[in-house]
XYZ file of C-alpha atoms in Angstrom:
360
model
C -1.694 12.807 -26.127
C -1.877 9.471 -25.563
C -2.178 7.519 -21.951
C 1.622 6.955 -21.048
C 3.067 3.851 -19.082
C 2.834 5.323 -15.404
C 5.751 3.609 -13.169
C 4.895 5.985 -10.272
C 4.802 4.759 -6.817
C 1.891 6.841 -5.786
C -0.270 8.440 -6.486
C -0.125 5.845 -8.966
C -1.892 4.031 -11.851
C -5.325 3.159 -11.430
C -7.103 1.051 -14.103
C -8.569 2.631 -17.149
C -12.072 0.891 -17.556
C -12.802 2.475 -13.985
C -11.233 6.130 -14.624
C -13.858 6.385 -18.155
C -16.611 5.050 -16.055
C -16.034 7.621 -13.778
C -15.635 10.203 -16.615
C -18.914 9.191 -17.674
C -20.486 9.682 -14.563
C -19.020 12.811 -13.332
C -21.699 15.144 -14.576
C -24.683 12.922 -13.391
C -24.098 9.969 -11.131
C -27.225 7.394 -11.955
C -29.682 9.961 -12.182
C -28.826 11.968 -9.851
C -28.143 15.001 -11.846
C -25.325 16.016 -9.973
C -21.562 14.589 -9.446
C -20.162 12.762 -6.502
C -18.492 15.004 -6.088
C -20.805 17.155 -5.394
C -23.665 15.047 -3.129
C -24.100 15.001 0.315
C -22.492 12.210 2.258
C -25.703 11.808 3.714
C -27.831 11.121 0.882
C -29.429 7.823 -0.429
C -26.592 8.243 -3.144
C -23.875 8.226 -0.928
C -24.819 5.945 1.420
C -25.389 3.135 -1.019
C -21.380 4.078 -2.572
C -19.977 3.347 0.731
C -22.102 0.470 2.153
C -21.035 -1.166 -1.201
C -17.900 -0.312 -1.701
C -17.125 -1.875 1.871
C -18.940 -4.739 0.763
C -17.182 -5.680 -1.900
C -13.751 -5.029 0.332
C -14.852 -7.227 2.536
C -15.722 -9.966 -0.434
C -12.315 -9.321 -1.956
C -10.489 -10.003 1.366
C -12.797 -12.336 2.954
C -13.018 -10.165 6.091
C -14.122 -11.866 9.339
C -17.174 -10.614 10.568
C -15.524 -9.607 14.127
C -13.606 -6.593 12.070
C -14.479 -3.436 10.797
C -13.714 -1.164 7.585
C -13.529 2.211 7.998
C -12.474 4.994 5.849
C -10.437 7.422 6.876
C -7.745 10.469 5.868
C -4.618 11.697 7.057
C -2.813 8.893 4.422
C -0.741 5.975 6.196
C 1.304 8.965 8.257
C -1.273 9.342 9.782
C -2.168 5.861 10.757
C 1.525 6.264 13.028
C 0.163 8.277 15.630
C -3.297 6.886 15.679
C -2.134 3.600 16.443
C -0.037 3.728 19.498
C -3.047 6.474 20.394
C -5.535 3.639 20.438
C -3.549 0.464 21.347
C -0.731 1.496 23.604
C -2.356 0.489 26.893
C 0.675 -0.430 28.416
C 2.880 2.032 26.730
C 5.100 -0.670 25.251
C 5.106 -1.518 21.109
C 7.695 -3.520 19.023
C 8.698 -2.411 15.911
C 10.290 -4.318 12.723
C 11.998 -2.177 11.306
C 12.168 -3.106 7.384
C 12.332 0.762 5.534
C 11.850 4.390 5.460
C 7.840 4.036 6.801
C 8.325 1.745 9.697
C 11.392 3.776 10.937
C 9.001 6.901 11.126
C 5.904 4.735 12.206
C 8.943 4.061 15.061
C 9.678 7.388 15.808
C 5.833 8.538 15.742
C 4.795 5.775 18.370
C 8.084 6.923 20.704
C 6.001 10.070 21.319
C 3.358 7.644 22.936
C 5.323 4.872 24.865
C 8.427 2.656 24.687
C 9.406 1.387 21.302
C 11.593 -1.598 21.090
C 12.718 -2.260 17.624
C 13.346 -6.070 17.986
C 14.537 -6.148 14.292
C 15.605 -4.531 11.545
C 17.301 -4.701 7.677
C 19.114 -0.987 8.085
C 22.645 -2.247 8.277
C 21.754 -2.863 4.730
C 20.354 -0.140 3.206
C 16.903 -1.697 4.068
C 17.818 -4.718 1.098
C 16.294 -7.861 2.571
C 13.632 -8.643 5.495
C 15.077 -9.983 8.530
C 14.158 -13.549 9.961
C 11.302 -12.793 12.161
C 10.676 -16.656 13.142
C 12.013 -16.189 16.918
C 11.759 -12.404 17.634
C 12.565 -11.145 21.080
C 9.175 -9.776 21.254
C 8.692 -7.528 24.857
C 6.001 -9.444 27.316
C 4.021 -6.154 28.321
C 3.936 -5.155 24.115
C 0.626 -4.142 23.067
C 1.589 -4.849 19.434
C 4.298 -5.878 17.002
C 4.451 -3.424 14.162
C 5.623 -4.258 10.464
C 5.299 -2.412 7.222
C 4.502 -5.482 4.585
C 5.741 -3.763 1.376
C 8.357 -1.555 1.688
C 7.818 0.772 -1.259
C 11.118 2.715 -1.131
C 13.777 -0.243 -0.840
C 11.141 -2.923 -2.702
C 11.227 -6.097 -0.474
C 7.897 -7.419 1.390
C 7.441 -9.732 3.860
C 6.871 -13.322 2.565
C 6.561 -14.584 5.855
C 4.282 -12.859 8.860
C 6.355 -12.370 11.732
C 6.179 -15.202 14.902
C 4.689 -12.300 17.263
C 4.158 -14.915 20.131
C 0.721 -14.297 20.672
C 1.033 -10.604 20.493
C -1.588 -8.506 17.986
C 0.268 -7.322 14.786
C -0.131 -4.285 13.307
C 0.621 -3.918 9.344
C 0.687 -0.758 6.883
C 0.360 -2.580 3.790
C 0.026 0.593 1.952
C 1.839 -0.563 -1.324
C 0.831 -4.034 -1.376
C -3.253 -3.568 -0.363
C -5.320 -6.167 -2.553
C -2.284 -7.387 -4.480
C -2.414 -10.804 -3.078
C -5.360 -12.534 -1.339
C -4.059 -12.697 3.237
C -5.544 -14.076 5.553
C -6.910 -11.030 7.497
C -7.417 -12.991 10.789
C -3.661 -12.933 11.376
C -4.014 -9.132 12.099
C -5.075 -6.757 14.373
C -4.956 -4.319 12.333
C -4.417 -3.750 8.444
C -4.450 -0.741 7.065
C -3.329 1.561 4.009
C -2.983 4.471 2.079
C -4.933 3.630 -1.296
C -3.438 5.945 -3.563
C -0.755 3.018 -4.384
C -3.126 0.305 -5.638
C -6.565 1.465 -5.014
C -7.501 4.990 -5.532
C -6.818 8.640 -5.407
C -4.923 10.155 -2.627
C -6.304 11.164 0.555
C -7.873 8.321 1.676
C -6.701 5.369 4.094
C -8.560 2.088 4.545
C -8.467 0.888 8.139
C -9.286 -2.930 8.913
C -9.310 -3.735 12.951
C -10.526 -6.174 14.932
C -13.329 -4.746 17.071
C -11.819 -5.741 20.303
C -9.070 -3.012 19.572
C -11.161 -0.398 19.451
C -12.687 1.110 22.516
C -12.874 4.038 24.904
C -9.633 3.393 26.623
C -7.422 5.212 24.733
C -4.689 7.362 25.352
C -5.446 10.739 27.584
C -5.946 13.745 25.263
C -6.294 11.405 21.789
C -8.319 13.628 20.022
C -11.923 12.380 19.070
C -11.100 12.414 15.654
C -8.339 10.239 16.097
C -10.278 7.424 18.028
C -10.910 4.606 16.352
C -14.623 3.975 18.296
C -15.807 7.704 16.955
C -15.494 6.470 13.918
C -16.841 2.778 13.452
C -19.526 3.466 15.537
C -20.586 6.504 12.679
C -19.521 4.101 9.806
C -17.113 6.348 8.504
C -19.333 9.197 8.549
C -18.507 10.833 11.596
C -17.894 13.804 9.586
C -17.153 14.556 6.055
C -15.457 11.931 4.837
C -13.060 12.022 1.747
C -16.501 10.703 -0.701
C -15.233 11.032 -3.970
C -12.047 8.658 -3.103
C -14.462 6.566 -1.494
C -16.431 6.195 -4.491
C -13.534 6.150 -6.565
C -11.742 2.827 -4.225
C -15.613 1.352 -4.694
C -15.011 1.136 -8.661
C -11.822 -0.361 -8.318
C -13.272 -3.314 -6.273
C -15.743 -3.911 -9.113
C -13.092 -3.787 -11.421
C -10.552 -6.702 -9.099
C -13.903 -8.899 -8.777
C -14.455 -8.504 -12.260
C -10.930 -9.849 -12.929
C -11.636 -12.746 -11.030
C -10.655 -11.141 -7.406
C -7.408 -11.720 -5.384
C -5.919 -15.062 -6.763
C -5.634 -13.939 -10.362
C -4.295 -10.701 -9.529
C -1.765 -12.577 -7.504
C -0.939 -14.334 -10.382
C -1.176 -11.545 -12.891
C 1.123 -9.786 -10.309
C 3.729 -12.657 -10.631
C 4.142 -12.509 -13.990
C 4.821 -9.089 -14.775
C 7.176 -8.950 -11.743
C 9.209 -11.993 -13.162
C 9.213 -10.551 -16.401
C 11.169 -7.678 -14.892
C 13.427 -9.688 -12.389
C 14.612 -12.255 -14.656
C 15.748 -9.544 -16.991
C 17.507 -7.744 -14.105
C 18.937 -11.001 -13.135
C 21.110 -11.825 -16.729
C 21.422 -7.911 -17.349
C 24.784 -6.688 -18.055
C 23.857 -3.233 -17.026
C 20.833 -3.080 -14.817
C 21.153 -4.544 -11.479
C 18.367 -5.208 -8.479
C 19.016 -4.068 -5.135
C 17.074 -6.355 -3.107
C 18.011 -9.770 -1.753
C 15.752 -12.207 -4.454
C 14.060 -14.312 -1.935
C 12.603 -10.961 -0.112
C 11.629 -9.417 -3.588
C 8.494 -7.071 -3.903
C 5.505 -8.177 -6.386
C 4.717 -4.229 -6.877
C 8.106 -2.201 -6.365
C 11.033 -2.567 -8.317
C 14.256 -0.845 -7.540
C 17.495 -1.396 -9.388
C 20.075 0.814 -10.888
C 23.392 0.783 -13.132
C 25.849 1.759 -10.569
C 26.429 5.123 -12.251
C 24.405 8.313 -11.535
C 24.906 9.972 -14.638
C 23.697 6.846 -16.723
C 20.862 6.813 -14.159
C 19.629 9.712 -15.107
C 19.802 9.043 -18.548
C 18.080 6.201 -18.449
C 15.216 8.213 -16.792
C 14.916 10.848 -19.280
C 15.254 9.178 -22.450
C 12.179 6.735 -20.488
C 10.148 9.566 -19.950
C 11.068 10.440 -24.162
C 9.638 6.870 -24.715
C 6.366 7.328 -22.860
C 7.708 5.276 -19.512
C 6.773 7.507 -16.964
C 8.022 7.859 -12.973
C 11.062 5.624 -13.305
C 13.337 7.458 -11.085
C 14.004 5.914 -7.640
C 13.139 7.789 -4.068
C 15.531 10.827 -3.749
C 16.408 8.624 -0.532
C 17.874 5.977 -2.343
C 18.630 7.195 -5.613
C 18.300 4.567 -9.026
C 15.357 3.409 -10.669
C 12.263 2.181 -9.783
C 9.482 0.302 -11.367
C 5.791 0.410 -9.802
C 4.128 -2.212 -11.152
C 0.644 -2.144 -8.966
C -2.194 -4.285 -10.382
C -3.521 -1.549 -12.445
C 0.243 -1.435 -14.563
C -1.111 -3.999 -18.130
C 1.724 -6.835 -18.348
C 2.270 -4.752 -21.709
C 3.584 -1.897 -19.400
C 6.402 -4.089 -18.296
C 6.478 -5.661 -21.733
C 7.502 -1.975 -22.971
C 10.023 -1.447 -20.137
C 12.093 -4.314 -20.274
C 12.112 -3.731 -23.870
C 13.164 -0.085 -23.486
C 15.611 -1.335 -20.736
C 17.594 -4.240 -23.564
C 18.049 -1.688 -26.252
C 19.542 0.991 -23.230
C 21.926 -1.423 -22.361
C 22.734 -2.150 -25.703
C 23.467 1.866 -26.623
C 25.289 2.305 -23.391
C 27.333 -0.096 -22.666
């Protein structure tokens, strides 16, 4: 069986060179004559994964020194609760709400405090990202809250919101490393990595170290503080180490390819190869306002659920995996996350112009 184009939104691809070198080494990691799997997060071994792969994060990103990396599970759901947990010190957040993640981030932070959602796209269907230039944003918020990449509905913020001095908060789950940001704009940036990154099960959180002290909510647990766990490095207990080691490769492998600008770029391409297609198809239409469209998450459909599902099954015949859209929305969708070749998309589109031609 050969490898097949995988379109899923995550867990998702990750790029070949680093899934044989970790074939290679999963018997005997440098020596060691045991697996990572296997080793103690305390050993040499380990220790040197993690203090690298955070390194090399921090290269890829150009992280200011004033902000820590830690690495963490419970996915991006998780990431709701702890936030308002560590950061609601008056009990007040807004919330953009731009998709399916943010409205639950929403709901998860209401448990905690007053939410305000001072925006949001839901009138339609999540399609576009609302101007966020001149936001009523609340005077006694602790933090305005966006999800960057919204993987469901495929439109990302182009644009950082104006939050008037206010810290933002961003899951940036399905966009992580796609482009190079400028991290200093944050307060926190964090996301799940099994979207562009890694294997399930871990999260990757970035804050500024003013954000994280003692004062957090009454009864946060202590494994849900941020402090337990940058003061411990991310080893305050067991911490997921093979997807650690796993995210580590993958940063080789983006500095390798010449780091964050020529993914960007990379990322482009293959994205317009799929919109302008969409845009002069007869059959195949996007569902997302152009100017707010998504480098890594393509939705679009044909208007007709039985030719939807078609489409996805004679895909899946043709070795185009994961096409079909979130049961919330219905339709296709194309993940195209940095590890997806530009011949991925080469093959879909062509897949895509001789469907058309069949069916219509």
């Amino acid at each position: 069986m050969s490898r097949v184009y995988n379109f899923s939104a995550g867990p998702a691809v990750l790029p070949e060179e680093v899934l044989k070198s970790a074939a290679e080494e999963m018997l005997d990691y440098k020596g060691t004559g045991m697996s990572v799997m296997e080793m103690s997060h305390r050993s040499k071994a380990f220790e040197e994964i993690i203090t690298s792969a955070e390194a090399d994060l921090r290269e890829l990103m150009n992280i200011p020194d004033n902000y820590k990396v830690l690495f963490l599970q419970g996915g991006a759901s998780q990431q709701f609760a702890m936030i308002p947990m560590n950061l609601m010190k008056n009990k007040v957040a807004d919330y953009i709400v731009t998709g399916q993640w943010a409205k639950k981030a929403a709901s998860e932070a209401a448990k905690y405090g007053k939410v305000n959602k001072i925006a949001s796209s839901e009138d339609k269907t999540f399609s576009y990202i609302p101007d966020c230039s001149d936001l009523p944003v609340s005077e006694d918020a602790d933090y305005v809250y966006i999800c960057e990449n919204n993987t469901i509905y495929g439109t990302k913020f182009k644009e950082l919101p104006n939050t008037k001095g206010k810290t933002l908060v961003a899951d940036v789950s399905s966009c992580f490393l796609s482009e190079p940001v400028d991290v200093s704009k944050y307060g926190v940036i964090y996301g799940g990595v099994q979207k562009n990154i890694g294997p399930a099960g871990v999260v990757i959180v970035i804050i500024r170290e003013d954000l994280i002290t003692e004062d957090v909510l009454p009864g946060t647990p202590t494994m849900l503080t941020y402090k337990t766990h940058a003061d411990a490095k991310s080893l305050y207990n067991t911490p997921p180490a093979y997807g650690i080691y796993i995210c580590g490769k993958v940063f080789k492998w983006l500095k390798s390819m010449g780091g964050l600008e020529t993914m960007k770029a990379r990322n482009e391409k293959k994205a317009a190869l799929l919109y302008d297609f969409l845009d002069q198809s007869k059959m195949f239409k996007g569902t997302v306002e152009p100017k707010d469209r998504s480098l890594m998450n393509v939705p679009f459909v044909t208007g007709n659920a039985e030719l939807d599902a078609k489409f996805v099954k004679e895909a899946k015949a043709a070795g185009l995996e994961n096409l079909k859209g979130h049961r919330s929305v219905g339709g296709m969708r194309a993940s195209i996350y940095n590890a997806m070749p530009y011949e991925g998309v080469e093959a879909l589109v062509a897949f895509m112009n001789k469907f058309e031609e069949e069916n219509l």
